[in-house]
mmCIF file of C-alpha atoms and ligand atoms in Angstrom:
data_model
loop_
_atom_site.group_PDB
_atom_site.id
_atom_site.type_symbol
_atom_site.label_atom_id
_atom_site.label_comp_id
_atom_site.label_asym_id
_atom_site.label_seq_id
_atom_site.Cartn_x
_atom_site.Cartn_y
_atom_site.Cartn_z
ATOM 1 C CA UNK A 1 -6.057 -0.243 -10.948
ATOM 2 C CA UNK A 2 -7.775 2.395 -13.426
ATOM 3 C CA UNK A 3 -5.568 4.000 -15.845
ATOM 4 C CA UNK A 4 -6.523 7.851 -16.542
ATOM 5 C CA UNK A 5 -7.336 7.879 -20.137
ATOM 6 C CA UNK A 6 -5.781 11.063 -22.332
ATOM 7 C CA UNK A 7 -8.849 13.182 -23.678
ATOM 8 C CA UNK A 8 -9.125 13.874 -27.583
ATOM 9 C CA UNK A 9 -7.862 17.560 -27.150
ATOM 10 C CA UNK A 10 -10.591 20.000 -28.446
ATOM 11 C CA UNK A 11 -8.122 23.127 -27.912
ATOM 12 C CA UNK A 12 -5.019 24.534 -28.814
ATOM 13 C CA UNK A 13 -4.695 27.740 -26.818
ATOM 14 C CA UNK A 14 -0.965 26.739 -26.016
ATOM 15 C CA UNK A 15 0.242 27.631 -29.391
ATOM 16 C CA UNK A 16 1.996 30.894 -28.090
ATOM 17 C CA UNK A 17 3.684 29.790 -25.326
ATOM 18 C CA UNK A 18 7.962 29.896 -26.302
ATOM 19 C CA UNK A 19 10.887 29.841 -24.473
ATOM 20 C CA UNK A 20 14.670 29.144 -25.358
ATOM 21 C CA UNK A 21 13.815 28.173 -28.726
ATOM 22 C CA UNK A 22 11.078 26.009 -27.675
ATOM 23 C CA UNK A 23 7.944 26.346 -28.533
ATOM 24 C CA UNK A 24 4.849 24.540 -26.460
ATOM 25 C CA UNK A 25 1.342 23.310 -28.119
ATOM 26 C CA UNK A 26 -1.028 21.193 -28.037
ATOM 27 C CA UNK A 27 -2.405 20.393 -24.709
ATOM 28 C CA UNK A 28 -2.462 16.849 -23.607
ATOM 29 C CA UNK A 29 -3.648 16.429 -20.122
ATOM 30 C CA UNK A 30 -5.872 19.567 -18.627
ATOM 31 C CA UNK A 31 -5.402 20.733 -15.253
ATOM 32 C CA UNK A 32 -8.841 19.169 -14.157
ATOM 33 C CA UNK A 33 -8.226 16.090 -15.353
ATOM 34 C CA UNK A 34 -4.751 15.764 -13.735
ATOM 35 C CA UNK A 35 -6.053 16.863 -10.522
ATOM 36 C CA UNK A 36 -9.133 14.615 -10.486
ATOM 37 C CA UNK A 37 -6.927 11.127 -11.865
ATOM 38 C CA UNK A 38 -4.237 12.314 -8.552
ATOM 39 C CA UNK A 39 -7.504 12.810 -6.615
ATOM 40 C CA UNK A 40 -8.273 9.019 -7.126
ATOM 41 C CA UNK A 41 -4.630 7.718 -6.891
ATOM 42 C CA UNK A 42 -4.634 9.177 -3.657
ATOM 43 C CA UNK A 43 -7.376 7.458 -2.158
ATOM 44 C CA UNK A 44 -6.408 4.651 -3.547
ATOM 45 C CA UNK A 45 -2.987 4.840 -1.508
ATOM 46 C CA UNK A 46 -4.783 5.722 1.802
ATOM 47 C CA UNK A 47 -6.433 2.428 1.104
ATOM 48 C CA UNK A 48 -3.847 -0.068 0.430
ATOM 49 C CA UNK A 49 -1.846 1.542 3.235
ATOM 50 C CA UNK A 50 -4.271 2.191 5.963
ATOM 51 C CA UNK A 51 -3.222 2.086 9.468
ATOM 52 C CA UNK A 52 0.451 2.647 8.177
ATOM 53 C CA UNK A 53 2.963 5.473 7.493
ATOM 54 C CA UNK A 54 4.181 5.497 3.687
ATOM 55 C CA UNK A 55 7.431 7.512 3.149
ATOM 56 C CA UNK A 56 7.046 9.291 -0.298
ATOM 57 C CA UNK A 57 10.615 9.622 -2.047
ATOM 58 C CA UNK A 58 10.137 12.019 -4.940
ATOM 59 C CA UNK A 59 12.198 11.732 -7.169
ATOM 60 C CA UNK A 60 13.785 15.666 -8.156
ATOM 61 C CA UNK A 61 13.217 17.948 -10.090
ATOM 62 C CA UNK A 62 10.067 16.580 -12.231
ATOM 63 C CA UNK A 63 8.256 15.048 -9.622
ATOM 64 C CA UNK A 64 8.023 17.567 -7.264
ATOM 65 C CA UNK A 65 4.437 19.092 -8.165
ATOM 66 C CA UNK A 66 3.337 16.062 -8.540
ATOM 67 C CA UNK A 67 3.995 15.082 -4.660
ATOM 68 C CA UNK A 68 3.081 18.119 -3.631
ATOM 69 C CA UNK A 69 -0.255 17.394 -4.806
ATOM 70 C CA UNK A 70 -0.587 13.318 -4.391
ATOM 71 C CA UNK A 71 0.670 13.638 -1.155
ATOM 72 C CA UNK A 72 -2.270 16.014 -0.240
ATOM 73 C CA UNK A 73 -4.918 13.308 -1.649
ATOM 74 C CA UNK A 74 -3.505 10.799 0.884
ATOM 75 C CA UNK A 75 -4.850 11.140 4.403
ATOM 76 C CA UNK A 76 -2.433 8.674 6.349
ATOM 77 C CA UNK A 77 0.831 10.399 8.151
ATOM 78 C CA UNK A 78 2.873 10.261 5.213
ATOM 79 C CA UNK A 79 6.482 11.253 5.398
ATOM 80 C CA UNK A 80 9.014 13.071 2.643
ATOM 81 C CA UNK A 81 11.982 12.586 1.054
ATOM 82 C CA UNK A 82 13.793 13.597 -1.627
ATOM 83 C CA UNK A 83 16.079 11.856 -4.274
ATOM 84 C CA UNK A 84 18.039 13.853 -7.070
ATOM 85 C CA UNK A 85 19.605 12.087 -10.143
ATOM 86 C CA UNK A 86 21.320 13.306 -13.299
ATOM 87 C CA UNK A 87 21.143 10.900 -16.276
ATOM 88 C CA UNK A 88 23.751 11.763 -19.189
ATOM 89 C CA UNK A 89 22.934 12.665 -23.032
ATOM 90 C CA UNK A 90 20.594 14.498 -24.406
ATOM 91 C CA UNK A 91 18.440 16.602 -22.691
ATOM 92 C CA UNK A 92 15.309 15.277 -24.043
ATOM 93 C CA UNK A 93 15.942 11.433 -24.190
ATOM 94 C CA UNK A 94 17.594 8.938 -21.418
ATOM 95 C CA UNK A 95 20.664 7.162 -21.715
ATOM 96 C CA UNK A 96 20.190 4.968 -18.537
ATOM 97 C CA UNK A 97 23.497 6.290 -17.138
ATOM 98 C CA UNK A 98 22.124 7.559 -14.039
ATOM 99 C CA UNK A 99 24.462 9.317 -10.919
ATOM 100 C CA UNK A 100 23.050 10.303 -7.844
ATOM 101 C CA UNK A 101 23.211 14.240 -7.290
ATOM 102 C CA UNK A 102 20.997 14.383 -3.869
ATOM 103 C CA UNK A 103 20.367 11.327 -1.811
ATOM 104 C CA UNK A 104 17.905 10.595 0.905
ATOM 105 C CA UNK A 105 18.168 12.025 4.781
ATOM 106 C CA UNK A 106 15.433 9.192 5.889
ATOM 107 C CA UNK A 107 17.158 5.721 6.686
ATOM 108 C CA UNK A 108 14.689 3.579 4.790
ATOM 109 C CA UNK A 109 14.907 0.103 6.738
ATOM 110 C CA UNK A 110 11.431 -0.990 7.488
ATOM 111 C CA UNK A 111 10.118 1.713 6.003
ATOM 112 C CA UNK A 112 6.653 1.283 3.420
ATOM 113 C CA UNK A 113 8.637 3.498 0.181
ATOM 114 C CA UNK A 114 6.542 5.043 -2.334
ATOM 115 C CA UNK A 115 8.761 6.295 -5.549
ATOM 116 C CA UNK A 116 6.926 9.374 -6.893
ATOM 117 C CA UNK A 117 8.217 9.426 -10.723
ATOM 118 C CA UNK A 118 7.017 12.184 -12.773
ATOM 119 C CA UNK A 119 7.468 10.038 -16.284
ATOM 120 C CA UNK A 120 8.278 6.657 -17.096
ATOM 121 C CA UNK A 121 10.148 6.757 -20.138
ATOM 122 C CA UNK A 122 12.346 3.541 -21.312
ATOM 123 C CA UNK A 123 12.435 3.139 -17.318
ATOM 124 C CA UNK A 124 15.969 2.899 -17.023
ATOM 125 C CA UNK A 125 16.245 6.038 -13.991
ATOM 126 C CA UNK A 126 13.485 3.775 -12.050
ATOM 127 C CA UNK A 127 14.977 0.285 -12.682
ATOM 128 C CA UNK A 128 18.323 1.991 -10.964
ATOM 129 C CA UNK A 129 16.257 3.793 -8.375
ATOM 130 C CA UNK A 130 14.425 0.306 -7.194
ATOM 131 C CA UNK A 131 17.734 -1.543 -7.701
ATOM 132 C CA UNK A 132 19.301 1.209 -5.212
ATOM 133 C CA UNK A 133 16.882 1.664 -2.780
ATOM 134 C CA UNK A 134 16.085 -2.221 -2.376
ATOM 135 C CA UNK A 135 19.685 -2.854 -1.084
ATOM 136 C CA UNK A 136 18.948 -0.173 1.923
ATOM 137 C CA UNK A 137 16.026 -3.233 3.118
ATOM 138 C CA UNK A 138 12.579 -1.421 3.310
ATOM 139 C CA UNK A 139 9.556 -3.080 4.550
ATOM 140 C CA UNK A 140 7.963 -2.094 1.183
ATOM 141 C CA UNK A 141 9.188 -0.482 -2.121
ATOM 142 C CA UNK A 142 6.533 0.711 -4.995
ATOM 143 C CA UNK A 143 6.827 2.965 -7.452
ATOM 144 C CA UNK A 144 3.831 5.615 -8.258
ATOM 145 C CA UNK A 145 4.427 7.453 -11.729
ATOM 146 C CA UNK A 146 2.179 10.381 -13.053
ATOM 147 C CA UNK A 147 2.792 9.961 -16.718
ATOM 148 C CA UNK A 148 4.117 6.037 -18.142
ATOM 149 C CA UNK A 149 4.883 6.299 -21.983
ATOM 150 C CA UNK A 150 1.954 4.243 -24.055
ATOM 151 C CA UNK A 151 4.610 1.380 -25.101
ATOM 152 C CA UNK A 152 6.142 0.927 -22.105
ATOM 153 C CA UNK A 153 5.667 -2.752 -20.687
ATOM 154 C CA UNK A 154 4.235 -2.633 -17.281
ATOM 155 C CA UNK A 155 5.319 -5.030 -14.623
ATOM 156 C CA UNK A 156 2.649 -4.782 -12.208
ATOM 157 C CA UNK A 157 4.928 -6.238 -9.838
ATOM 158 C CA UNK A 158 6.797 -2.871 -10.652
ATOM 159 C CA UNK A 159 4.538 -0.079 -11.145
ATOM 160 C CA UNK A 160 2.399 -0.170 -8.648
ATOM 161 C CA UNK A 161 0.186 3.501 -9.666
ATOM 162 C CA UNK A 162 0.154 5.144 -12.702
ATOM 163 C CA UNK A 163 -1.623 8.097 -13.591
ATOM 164 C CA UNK A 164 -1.566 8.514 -17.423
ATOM 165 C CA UNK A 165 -0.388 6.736 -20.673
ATOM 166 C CA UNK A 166 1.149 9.236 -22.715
ATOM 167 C CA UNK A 167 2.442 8.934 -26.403
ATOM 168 C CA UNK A 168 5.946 9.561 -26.971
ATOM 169 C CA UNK A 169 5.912 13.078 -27.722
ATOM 170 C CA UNK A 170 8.131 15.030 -25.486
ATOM 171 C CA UNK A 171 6.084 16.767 -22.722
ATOM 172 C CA UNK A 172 6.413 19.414 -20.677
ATOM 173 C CA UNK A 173 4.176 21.391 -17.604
ATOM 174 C CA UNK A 174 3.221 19.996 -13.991
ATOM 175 C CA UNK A 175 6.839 19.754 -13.448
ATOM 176 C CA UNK A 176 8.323 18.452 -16.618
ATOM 177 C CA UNK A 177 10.615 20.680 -18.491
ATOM 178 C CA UNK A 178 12.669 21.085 -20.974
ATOM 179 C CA UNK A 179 16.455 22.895 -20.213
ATOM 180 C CA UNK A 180 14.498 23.886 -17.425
ATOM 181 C CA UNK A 181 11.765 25.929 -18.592
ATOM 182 C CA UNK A 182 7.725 25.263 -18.400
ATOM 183 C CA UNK A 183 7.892 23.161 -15.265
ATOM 184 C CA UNK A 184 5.283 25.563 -13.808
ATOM 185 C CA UNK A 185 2.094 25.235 -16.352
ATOM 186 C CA UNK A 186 -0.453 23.545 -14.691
ATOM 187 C CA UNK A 187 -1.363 21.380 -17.259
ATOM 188 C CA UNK A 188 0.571 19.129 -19.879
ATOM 189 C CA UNK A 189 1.936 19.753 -23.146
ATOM 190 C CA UNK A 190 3.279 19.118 -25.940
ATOM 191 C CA UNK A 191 7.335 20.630 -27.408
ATOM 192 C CA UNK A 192 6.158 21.134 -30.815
ATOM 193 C CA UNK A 193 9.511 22.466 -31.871
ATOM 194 C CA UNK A 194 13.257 21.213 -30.468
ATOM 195 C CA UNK A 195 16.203 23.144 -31.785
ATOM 196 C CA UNK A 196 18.917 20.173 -32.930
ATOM 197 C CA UNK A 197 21.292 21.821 -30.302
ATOM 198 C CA UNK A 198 20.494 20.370 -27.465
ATOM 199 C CA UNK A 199 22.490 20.162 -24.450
ATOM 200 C CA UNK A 200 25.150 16.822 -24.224
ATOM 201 C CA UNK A 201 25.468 16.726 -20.925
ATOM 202 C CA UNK A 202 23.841 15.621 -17.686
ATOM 203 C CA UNK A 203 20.804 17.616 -17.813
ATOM 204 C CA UNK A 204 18.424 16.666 -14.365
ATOM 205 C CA UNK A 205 16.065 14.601 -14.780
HETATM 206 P P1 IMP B 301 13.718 7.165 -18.374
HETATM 207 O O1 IMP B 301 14.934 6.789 -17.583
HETATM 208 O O2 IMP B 301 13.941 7.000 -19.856
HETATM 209 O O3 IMP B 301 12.475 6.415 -17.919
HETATM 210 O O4 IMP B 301 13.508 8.716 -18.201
HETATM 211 C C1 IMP B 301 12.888 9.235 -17.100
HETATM 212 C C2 IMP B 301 13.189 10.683 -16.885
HETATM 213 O O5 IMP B 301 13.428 11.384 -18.113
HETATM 214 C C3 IMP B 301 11.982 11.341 -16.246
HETATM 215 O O6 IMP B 301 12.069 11.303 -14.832
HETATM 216 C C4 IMP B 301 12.003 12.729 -16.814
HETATM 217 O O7 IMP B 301 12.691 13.610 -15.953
HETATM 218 C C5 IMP B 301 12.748 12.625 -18.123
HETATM 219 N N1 IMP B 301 11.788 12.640 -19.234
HETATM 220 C C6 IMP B 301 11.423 11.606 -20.018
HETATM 221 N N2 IMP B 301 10.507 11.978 -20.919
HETATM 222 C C7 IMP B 301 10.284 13.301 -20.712
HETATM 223 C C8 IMP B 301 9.423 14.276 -21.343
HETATM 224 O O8 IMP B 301 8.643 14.017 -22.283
HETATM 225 N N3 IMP B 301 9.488 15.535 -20.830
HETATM 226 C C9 IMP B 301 10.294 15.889 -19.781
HETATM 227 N N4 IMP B 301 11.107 15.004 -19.168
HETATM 228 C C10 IMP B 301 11.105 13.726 -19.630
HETATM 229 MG MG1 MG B 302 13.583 16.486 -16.854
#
């Protein structure tokens, strides 16, 4: 399993981009180079699951560009579903509290489950998430994340795909936001400023 490798940026034409008090820079991950690494992860899904029927569980709100777009690089019948959870604290770190704000309409006994994580951060919201949806017996359970932070320790036996290591700057775009703003660039960037207010409570992840 390849591991998209982050560019050396060569441009900074984020630097005006502001909202709430937060300002976004430096880009990390260009649109191209996210579409071409979910290009790849996508065939390499309608490979290990051929002649099956994966159910992709995205996990709301960050991930759900990211499906949009993996799921459209896998040509097998895949099915959706949709998971919401709120983790508690600060809006731009996890506290591994983790509630469940939207569960799942599919029953998934027997089913092949694909997790589709936006970013892998201590992994605390996944660890629940696999610990939850392993107790409802599917025939499969693997987890594919866009974005896993640089010193994270991988358990292959965990994280099945990744798309990206990313250092632990906080990052927004391609879904990722911060108090709900920039989810909708099409790239991924860097918060080069956070205002010390932040919100204190359960923020969705
Ligand atoms: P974890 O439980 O620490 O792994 O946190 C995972 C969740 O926190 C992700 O699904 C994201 O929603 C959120 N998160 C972590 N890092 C970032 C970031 O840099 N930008 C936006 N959201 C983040
Ligand atoms: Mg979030």
């Amino acid at each position: 399993m390849g591991t998209g490798r982050v560019a050396a940026v060569a441009s900074d034409q984020g630097a005006s981009l502001s909202a709430g008090g937060y300002s976004v820079g430096r880009l990390l991950i260009s649109e191209d180079d996210l579409q071409a690494r979910i290009r790849a992860l996508g065939e390499e899904i309608t490979s290990d699951y051929a002649g099956r029927a994966p159910l992709l569980v995205g996990v709301l709100k960050g991930a759900f560009m990211f499906m949009s777009d993996l799921s459209r690089a896998i040509d097998l019948p895949v099915e959706f579903d949709f998971m919401a959870v709120s983790s508690y604290g600060n809006s731009t770190r996890s506290s591994g509290v983790v509630r469940i704000v939207k569960d799942l309409d599919i029953d998934l006994a027997d089913r092949d489950v694909i997790i589709v994580e936006d970013i892998i951060d201590s992994g605390l919201t996944l660890s629940y998430l696999r610990r939850n949806l392993l107790a409802r017996n599917p025939a499969s359970l693997e987890v594919c994340a866009l974005l896993v932070r640089e010193n994270h320790r991988v358990d292959e036996a965990i994280l099945r795909y990744e798309g990206f290591r990313v250092p632990s700057d906080f990052l927004v775009g391609y879904g990722l936001d911060v108090n709900e703003r920039f989810r909708n660039l099409p790239d991924i960037r860097v918060v080069t400023a956070v205002p010390v207010e932040v919100a204190t409570d359960g923020g969705a992840v």
